[in-house]
Short mmCIF file of N, CA, C and O in Angstrom, two decimals:
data_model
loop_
_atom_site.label_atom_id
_atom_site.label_comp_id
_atom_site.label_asym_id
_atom_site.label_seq_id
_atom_site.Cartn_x
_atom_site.Cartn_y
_atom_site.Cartn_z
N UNK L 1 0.82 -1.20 0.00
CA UNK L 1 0.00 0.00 0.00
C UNK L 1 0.87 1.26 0.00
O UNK L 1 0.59 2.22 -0.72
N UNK L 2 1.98 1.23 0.88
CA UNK L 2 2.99 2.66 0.97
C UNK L 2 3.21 3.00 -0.13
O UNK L 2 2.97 4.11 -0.60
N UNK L 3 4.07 1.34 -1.11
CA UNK L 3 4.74 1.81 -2.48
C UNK L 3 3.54 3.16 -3.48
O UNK L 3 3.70 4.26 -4.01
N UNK L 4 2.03 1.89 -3.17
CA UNK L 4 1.23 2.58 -3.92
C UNK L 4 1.21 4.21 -3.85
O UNK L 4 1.36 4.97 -4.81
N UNK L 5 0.99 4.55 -2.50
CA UNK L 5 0.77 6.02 -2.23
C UNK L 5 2.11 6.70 -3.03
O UNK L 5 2.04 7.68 -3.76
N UNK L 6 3.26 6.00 -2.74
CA UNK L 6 4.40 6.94 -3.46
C UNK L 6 4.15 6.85 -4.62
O UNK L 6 4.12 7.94 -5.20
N UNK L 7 3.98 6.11 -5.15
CA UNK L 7 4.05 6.14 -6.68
C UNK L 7 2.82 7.04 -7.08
O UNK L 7 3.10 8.03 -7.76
N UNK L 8 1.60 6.85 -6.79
CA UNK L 8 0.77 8.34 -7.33
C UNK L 8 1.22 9.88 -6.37
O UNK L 8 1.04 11.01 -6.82
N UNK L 9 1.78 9.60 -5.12
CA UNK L 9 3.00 10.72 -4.64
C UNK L 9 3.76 11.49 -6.05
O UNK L 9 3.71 12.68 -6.36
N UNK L 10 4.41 10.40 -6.71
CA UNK L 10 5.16 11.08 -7.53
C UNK L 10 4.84 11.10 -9.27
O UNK L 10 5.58 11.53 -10.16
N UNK L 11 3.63 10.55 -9.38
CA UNK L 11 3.20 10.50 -10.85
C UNK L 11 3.04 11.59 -11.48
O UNK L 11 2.02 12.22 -11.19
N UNK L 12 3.75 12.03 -12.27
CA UNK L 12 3.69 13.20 -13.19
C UNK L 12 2.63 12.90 -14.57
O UNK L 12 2.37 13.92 -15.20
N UNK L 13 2.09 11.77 -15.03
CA UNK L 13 1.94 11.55 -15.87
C UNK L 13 0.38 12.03 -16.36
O UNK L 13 -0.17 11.66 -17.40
N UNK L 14 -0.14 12.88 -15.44
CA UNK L 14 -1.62 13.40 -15.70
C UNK L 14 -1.27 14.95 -15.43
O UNK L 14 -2.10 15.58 -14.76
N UNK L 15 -0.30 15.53 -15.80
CA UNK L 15 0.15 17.24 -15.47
C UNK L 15 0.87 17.28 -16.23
O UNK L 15 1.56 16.26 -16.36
N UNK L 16 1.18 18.60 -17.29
CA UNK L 16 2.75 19.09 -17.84
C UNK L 16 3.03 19.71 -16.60
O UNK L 16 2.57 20.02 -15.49
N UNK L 17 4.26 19.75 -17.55
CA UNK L 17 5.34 20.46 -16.40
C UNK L 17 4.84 22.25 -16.66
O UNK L 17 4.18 22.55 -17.65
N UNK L 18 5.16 23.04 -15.88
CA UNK L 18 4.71 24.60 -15.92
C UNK L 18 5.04 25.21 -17.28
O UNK L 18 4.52 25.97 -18.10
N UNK L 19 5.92 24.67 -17.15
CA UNK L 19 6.65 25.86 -18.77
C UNK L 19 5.58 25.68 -19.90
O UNK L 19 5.43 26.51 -20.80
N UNK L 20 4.47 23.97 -19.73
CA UNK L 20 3.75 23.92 -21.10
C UNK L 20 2.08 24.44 -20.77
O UNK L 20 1.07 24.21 -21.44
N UNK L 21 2.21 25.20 -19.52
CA UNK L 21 0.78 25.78 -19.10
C UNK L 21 0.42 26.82 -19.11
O UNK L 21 0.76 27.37 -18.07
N UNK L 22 -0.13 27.47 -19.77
CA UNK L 22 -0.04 28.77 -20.30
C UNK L 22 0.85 29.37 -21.26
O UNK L 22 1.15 28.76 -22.29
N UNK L 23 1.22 30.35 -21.03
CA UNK L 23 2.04 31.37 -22.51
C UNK L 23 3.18 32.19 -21.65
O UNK L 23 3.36 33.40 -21.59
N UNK L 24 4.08 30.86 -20.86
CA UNK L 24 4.92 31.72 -20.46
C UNK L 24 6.27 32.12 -21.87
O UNK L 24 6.41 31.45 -22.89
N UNK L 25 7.01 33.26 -21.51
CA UNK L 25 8.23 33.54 -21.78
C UNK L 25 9.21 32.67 -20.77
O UNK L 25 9.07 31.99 -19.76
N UNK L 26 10.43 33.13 -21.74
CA UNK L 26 11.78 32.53 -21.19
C UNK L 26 11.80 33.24 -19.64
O UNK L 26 11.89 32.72 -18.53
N UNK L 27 11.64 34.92 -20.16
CA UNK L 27 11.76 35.75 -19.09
C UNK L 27 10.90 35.74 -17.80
O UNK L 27 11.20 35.91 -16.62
N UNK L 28 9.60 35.47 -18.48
CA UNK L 28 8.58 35.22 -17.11
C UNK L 28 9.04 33.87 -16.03
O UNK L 28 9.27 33.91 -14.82
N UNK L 29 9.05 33.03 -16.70
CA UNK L 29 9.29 31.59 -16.23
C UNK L 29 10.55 31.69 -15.39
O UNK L 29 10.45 31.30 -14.23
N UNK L 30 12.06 32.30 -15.94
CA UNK L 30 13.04 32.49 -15.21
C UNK L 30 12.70 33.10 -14.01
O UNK L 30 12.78 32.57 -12.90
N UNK L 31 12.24 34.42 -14.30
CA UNK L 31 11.98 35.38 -12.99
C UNK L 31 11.61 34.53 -12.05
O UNK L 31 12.43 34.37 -11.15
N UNK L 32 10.05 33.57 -11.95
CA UNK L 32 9.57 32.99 -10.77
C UNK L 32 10.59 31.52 -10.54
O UNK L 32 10.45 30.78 -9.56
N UNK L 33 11.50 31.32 -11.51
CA UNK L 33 12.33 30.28 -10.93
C UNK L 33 13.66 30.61 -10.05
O UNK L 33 14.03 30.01 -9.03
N UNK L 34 14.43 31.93 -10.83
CA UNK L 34 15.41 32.55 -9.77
C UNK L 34 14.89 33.19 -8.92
O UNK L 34 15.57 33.28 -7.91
N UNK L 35 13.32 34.01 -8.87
CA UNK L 35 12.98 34.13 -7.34
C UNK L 35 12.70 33.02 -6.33
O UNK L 35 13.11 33.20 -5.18
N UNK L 36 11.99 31.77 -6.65
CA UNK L 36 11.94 30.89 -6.06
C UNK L 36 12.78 30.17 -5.13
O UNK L 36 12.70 29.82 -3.96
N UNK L 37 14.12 30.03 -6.61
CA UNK L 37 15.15 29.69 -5.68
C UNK L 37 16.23 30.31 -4.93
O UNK L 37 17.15 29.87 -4.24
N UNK L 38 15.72 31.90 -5.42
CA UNK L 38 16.64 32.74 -4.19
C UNK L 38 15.77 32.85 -2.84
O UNK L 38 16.40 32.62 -1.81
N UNK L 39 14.90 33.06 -2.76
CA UNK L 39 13.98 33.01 -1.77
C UNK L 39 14.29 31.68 -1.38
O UNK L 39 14.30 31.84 -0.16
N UNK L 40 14.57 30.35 -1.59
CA UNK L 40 14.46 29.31 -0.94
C UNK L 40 15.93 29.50 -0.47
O UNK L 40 16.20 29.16 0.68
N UNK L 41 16.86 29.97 -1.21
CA UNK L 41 18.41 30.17 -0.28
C UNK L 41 18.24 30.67 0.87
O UNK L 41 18.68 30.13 1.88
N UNK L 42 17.45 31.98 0.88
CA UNK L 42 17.48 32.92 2.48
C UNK L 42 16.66 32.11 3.33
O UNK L 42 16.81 32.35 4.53
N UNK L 43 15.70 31.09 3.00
CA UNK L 43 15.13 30.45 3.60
C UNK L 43 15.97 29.24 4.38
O UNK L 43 15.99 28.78 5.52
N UNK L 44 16.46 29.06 3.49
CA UNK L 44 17.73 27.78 3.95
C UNK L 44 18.55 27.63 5.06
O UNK L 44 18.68 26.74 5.91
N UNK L 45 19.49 29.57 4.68
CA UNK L 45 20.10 30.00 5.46
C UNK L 45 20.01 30.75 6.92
O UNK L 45 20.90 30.81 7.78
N UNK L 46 18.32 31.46 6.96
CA UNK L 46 18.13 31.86 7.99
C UNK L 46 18.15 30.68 9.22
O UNK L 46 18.76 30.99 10.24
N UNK L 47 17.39 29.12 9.15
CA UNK L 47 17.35 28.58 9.50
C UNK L 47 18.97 28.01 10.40
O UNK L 47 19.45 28.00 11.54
N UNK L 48 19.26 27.68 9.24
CA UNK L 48 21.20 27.41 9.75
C UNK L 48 21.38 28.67 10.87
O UNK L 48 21.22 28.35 12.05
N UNK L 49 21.65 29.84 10.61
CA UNK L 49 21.71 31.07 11.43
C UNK L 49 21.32 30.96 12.66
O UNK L 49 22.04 31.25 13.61
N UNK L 50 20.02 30.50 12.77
CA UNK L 50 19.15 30.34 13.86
C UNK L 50 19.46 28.95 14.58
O UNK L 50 19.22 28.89 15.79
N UNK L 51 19.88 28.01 14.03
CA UNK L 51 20.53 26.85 14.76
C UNK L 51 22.18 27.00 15.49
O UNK L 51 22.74 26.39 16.39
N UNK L 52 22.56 28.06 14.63
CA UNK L 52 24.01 28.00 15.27
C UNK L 52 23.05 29.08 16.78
O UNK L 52 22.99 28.72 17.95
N UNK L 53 22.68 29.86 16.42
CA UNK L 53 22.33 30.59 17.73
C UNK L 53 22.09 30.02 18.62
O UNK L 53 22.61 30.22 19.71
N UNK L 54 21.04 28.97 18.35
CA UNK L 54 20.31 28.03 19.75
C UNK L 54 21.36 27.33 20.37
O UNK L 54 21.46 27.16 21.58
N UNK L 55 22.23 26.86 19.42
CA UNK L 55 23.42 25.80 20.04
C UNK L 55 24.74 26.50 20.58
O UNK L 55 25.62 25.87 21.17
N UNK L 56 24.79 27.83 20.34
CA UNK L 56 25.42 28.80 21.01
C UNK L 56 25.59 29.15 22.50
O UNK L 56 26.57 29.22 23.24
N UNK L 57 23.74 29.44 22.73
CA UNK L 57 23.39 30.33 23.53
C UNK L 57 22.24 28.98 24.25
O UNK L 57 21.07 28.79 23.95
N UNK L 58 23.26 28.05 25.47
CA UNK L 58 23.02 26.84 26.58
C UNK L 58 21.62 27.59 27.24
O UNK L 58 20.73 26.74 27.37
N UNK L 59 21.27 28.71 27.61
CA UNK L 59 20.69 29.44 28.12
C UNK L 59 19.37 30.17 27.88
O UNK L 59 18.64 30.89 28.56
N UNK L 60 19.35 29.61 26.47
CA UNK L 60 18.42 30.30 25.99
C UNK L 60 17.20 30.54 26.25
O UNK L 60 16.63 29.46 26.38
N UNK L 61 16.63 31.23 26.36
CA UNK L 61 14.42 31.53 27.18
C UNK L 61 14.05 31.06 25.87
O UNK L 61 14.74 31.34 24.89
N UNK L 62 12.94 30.31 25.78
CA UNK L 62 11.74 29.79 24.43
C UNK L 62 12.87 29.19 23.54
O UNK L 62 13.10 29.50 22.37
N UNK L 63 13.66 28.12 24.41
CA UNK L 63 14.57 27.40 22.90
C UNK L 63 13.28 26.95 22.01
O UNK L 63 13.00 27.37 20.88
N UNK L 64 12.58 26.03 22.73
CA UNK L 64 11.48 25.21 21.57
C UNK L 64 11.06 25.98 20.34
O UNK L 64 11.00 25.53 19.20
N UNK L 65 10.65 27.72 20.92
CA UNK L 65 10.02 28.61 20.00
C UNK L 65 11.39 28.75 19.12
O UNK L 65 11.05 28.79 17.94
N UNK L 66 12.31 28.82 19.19
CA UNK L 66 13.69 28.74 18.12
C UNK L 66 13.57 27.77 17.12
O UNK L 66 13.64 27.97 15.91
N UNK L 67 13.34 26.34 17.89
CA UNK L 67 13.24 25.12 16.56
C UNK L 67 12.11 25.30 16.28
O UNK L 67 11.92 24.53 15.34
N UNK L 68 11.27 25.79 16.47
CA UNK L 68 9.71 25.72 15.51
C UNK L 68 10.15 27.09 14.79
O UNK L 68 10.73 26.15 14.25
N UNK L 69 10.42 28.14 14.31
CA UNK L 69 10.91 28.90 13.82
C UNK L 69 11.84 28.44 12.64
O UNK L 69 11.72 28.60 11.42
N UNK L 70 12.90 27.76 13.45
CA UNK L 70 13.72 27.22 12.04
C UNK L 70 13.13 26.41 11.66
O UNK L 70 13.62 26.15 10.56
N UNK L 71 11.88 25.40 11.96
CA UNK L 71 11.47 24.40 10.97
C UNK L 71 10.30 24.83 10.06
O UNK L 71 9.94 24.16 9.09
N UNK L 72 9.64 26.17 10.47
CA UNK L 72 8.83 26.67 9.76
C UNK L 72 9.41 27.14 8.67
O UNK L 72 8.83 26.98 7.59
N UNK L 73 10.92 27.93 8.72
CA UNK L 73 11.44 28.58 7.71
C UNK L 73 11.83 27.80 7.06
O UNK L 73 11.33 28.02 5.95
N UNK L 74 12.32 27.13 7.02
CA UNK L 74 13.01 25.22 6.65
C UNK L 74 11.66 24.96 5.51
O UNK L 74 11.74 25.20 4.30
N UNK L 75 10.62 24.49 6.11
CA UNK L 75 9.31 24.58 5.50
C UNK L 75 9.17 25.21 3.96
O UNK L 75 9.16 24.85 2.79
N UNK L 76 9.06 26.56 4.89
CA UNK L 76 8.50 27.62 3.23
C UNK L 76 9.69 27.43 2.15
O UNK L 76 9.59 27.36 0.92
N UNK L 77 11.14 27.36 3.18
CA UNK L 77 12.37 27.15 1.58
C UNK L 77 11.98 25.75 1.07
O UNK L 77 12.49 25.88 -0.04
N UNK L 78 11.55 24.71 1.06
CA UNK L 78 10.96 23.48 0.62
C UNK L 78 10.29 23.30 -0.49
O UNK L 78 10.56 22.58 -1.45
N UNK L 79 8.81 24.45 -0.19
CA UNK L 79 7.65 24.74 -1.11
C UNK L 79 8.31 25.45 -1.85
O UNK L 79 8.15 25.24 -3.05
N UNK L 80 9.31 26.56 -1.42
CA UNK L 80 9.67 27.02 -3.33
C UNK L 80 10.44 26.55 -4.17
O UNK L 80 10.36 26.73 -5.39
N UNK L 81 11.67 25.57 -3.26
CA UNK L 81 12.46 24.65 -4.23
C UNK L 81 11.64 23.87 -4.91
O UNK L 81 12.09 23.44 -5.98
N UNK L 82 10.18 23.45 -4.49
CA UNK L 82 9.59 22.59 -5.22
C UNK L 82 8.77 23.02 -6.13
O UNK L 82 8.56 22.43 -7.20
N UNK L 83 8.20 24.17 -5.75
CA UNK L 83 7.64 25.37 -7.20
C UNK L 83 8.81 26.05 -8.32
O UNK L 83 8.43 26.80 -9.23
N UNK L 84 10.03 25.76 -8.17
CA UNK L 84 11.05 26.14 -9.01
C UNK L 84 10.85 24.77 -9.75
O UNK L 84 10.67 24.71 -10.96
N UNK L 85 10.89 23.76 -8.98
CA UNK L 85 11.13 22.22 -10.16
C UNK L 85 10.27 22.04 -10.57
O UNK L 85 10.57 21.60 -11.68
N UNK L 86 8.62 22.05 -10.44
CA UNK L 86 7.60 22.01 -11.14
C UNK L 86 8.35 22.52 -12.18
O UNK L 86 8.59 21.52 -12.84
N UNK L 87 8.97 23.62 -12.83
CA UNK L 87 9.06 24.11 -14.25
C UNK L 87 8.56 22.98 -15.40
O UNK L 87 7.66 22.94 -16.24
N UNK L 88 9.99 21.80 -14.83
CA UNK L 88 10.23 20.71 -15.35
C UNK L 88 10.09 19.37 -14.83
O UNK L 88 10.70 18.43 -15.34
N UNK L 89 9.40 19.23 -13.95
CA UNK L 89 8.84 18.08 -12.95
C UNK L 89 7.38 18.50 -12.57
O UNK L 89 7.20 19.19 -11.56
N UNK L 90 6.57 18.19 -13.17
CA UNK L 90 5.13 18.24 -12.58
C UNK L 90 4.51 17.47 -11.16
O UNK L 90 3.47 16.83 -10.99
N UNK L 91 5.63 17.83 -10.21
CA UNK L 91 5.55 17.05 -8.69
C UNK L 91 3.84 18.09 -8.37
O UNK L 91 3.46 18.65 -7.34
N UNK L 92 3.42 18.01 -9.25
CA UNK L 92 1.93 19.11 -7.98
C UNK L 92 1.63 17.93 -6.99
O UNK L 92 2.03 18.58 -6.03
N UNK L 93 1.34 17.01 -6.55
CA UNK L 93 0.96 16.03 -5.54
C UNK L 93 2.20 16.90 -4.73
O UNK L 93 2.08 18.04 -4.29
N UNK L 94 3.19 16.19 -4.67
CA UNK L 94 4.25 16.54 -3.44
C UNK L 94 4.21 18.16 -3.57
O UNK L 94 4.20 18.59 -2.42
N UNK L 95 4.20 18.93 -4.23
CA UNK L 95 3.87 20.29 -3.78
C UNK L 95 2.77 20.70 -2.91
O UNK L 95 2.69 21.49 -1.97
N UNK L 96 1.82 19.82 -3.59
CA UNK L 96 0.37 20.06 -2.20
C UNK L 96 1.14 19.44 -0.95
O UNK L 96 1.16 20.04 0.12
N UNK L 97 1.76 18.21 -1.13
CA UNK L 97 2.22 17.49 0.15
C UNK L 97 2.75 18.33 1.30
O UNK L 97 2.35 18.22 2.46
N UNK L 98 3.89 19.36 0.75
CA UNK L 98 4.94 20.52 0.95
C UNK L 98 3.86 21.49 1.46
O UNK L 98 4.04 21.83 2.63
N UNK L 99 3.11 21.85 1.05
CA UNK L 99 2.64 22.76 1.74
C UNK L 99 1.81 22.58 2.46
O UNK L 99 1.51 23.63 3.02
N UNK L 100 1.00 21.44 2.90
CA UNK L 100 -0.04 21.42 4.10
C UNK L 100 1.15 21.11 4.83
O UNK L 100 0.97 21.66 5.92
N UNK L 101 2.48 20.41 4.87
CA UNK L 101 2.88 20.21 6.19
C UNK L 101 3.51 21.99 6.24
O UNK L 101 3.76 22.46 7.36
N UNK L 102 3.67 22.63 5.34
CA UNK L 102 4.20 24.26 5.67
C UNK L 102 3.08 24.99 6.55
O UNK L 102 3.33 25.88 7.36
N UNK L 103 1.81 24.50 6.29
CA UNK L 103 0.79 24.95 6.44
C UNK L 103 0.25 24.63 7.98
O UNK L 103 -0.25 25.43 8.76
N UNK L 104 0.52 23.24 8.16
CA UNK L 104 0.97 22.82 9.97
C UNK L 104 1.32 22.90 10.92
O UNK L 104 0.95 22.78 12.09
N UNK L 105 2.62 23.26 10.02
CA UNK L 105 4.64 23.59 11.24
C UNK L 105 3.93 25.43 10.81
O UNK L 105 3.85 25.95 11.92
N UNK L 106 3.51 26.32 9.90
CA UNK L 106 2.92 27.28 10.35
C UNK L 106 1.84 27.91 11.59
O UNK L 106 1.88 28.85 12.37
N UNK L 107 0.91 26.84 11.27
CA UNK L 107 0.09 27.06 12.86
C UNK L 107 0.61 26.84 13.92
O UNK L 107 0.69 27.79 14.71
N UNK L 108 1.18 25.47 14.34
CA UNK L 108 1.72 25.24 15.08
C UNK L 108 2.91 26.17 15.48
O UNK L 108 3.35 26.16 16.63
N UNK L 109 3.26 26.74 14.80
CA UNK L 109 4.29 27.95 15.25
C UNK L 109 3.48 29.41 15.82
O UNK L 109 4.04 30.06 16.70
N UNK L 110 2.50 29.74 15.42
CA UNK L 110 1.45 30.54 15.47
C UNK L 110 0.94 30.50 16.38
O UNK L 110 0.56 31.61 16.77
N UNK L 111 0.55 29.20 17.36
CA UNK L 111 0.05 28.90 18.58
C UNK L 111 1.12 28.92 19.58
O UNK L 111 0.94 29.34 20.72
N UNK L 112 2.14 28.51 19.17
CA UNK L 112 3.02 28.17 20.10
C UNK L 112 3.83 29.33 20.88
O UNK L 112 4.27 29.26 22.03
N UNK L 113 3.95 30.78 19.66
CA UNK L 113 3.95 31.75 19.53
C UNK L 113 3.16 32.62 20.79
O UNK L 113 3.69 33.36 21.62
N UNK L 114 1.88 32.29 20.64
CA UNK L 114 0.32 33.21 21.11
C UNK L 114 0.95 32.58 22.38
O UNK L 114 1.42 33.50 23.04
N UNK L 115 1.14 31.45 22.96
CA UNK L 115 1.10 30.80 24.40
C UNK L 115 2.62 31.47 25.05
O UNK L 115 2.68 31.36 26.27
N UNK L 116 3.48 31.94 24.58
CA UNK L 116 4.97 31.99 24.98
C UNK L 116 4.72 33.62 24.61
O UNK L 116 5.76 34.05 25.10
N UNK L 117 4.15 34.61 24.16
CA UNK L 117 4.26 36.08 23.90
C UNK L 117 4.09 36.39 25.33
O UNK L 117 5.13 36.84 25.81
N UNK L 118 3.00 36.28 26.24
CA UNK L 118 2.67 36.70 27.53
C UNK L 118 3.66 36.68 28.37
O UNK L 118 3.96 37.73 28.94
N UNK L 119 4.36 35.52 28.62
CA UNK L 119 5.90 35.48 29.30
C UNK L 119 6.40 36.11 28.67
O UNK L 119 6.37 37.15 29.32
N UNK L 120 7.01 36.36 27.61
CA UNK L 120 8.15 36.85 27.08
C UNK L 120 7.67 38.62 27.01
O UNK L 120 8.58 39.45 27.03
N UNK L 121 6.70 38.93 26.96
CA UNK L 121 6.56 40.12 27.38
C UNK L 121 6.62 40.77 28.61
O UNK L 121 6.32 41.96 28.62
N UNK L 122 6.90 40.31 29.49
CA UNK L 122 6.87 40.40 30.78
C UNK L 122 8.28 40.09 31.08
O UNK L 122 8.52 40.45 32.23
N UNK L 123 9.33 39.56 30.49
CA UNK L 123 10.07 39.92 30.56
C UNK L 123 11.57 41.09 30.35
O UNK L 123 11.80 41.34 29.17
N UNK L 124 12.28 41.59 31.11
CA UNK L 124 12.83 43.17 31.37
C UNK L 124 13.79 42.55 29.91
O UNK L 124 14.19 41.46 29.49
N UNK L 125 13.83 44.12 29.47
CA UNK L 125 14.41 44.34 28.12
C UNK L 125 16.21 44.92 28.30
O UNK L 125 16.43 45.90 29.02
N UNK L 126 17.13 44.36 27.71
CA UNK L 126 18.48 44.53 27.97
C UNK L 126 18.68 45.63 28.59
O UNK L 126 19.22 45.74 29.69
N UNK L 127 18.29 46.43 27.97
CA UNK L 127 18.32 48.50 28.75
C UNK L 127 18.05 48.32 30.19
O UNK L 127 18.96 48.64 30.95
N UNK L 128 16.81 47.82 30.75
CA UNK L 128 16.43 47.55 32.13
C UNK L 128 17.30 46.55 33.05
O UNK L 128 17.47 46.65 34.26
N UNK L 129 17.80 45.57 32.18
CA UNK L 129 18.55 44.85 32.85
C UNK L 129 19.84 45.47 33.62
O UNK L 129 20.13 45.46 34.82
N UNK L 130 20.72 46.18 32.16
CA UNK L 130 21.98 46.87 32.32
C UNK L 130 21.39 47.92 33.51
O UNK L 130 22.19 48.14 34.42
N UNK L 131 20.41 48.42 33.57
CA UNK L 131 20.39 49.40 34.41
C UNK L 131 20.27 49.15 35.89
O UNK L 131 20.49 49.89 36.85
N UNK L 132 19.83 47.84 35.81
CA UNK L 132 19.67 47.36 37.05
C UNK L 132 21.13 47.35 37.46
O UNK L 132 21.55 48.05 38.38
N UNK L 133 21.90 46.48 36.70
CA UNK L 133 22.86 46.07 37.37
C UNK L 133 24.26 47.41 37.55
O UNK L 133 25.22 47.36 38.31
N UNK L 134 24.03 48.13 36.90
CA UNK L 134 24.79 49.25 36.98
C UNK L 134 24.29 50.09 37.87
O UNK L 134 25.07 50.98 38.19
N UNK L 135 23.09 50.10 38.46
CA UNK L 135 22.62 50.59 39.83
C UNK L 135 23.05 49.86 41.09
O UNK L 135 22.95 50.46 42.17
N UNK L 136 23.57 48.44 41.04
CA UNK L 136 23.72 47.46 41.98
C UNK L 136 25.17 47.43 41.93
O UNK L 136 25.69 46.74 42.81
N UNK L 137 26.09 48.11 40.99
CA UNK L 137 27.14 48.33 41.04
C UNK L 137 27.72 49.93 42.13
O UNK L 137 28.65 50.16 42.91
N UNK L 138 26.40 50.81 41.50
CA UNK L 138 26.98 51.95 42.18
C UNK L 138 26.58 51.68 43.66
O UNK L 138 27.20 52.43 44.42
N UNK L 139 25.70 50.80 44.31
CA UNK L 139 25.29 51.18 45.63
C UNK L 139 26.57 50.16 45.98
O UNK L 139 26.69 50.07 47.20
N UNK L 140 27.65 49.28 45.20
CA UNK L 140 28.18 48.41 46.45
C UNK L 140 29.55 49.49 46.33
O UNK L 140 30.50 49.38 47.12
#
């Protein structure tokens, strides 16, 4: 049964590929493929960025809200690497696939978000901190 699901997972054989759907140009078609896949680079990379941070910083307040962050961004760079290959791969199944789980690890970031804002607002902002402690410096 799995094989089955993959194999209509990946059947191209009832879709062209994008380039034969409509009246694109060279130029149109490029544009949404080098935006796609530049947008999926910063997507790539913010993520990495955000992992060296977490693994940086032992200490961190809302690590969890960090990895749901990088896996959301992780996510959206996914859906456009896979809207760049549609050009020439008619994956629309695994593109729908790609995006309800973007669409998931989105809420779920969204909630997780709404529950952790109340603490984290309530907590003192670097300025208040430093000031504290530079007040606790001048009284010793």
């Amino acid at each position: 049964m799995r094989n089955d699901a993959m194999q209509i997972l990946f059947d191209t054989s009832d879709f062209p590929p994008r380039w034969h759907c409509g009246n694109w140009t060279d130029l149109h078609g490029w544009v949404h493929i080098v935006a796609d896949l530049a947008t999926a680079a910063a997507y790539f990379a913010i993520p990495a960025i955000l992992i060296y941070f977490i693994r940086k910083r032992e200490e961190l307040a809302f690590r969890g809200l960090f990895w749901l962050f990088a896996l959301f961004i992780l996510s959206c760079g996914t859906v456009h690497v896979v809207e760049a290959t549609i050009f020439w791969l008619p994956v629309y199944r695994v593109s729908a696939l790609f995006k309800v789980l973007n669409a998931t690890i989105s809420i779920a970031t969204a909630i997780a978000l709404t529950r952790v804002l109340p603490r984290a607002i309530q907590w003192p902002g670097m300025a208040a901190v430093a000031a504290k402690l530079e007040e606790e410096v001048q009284q010793r």
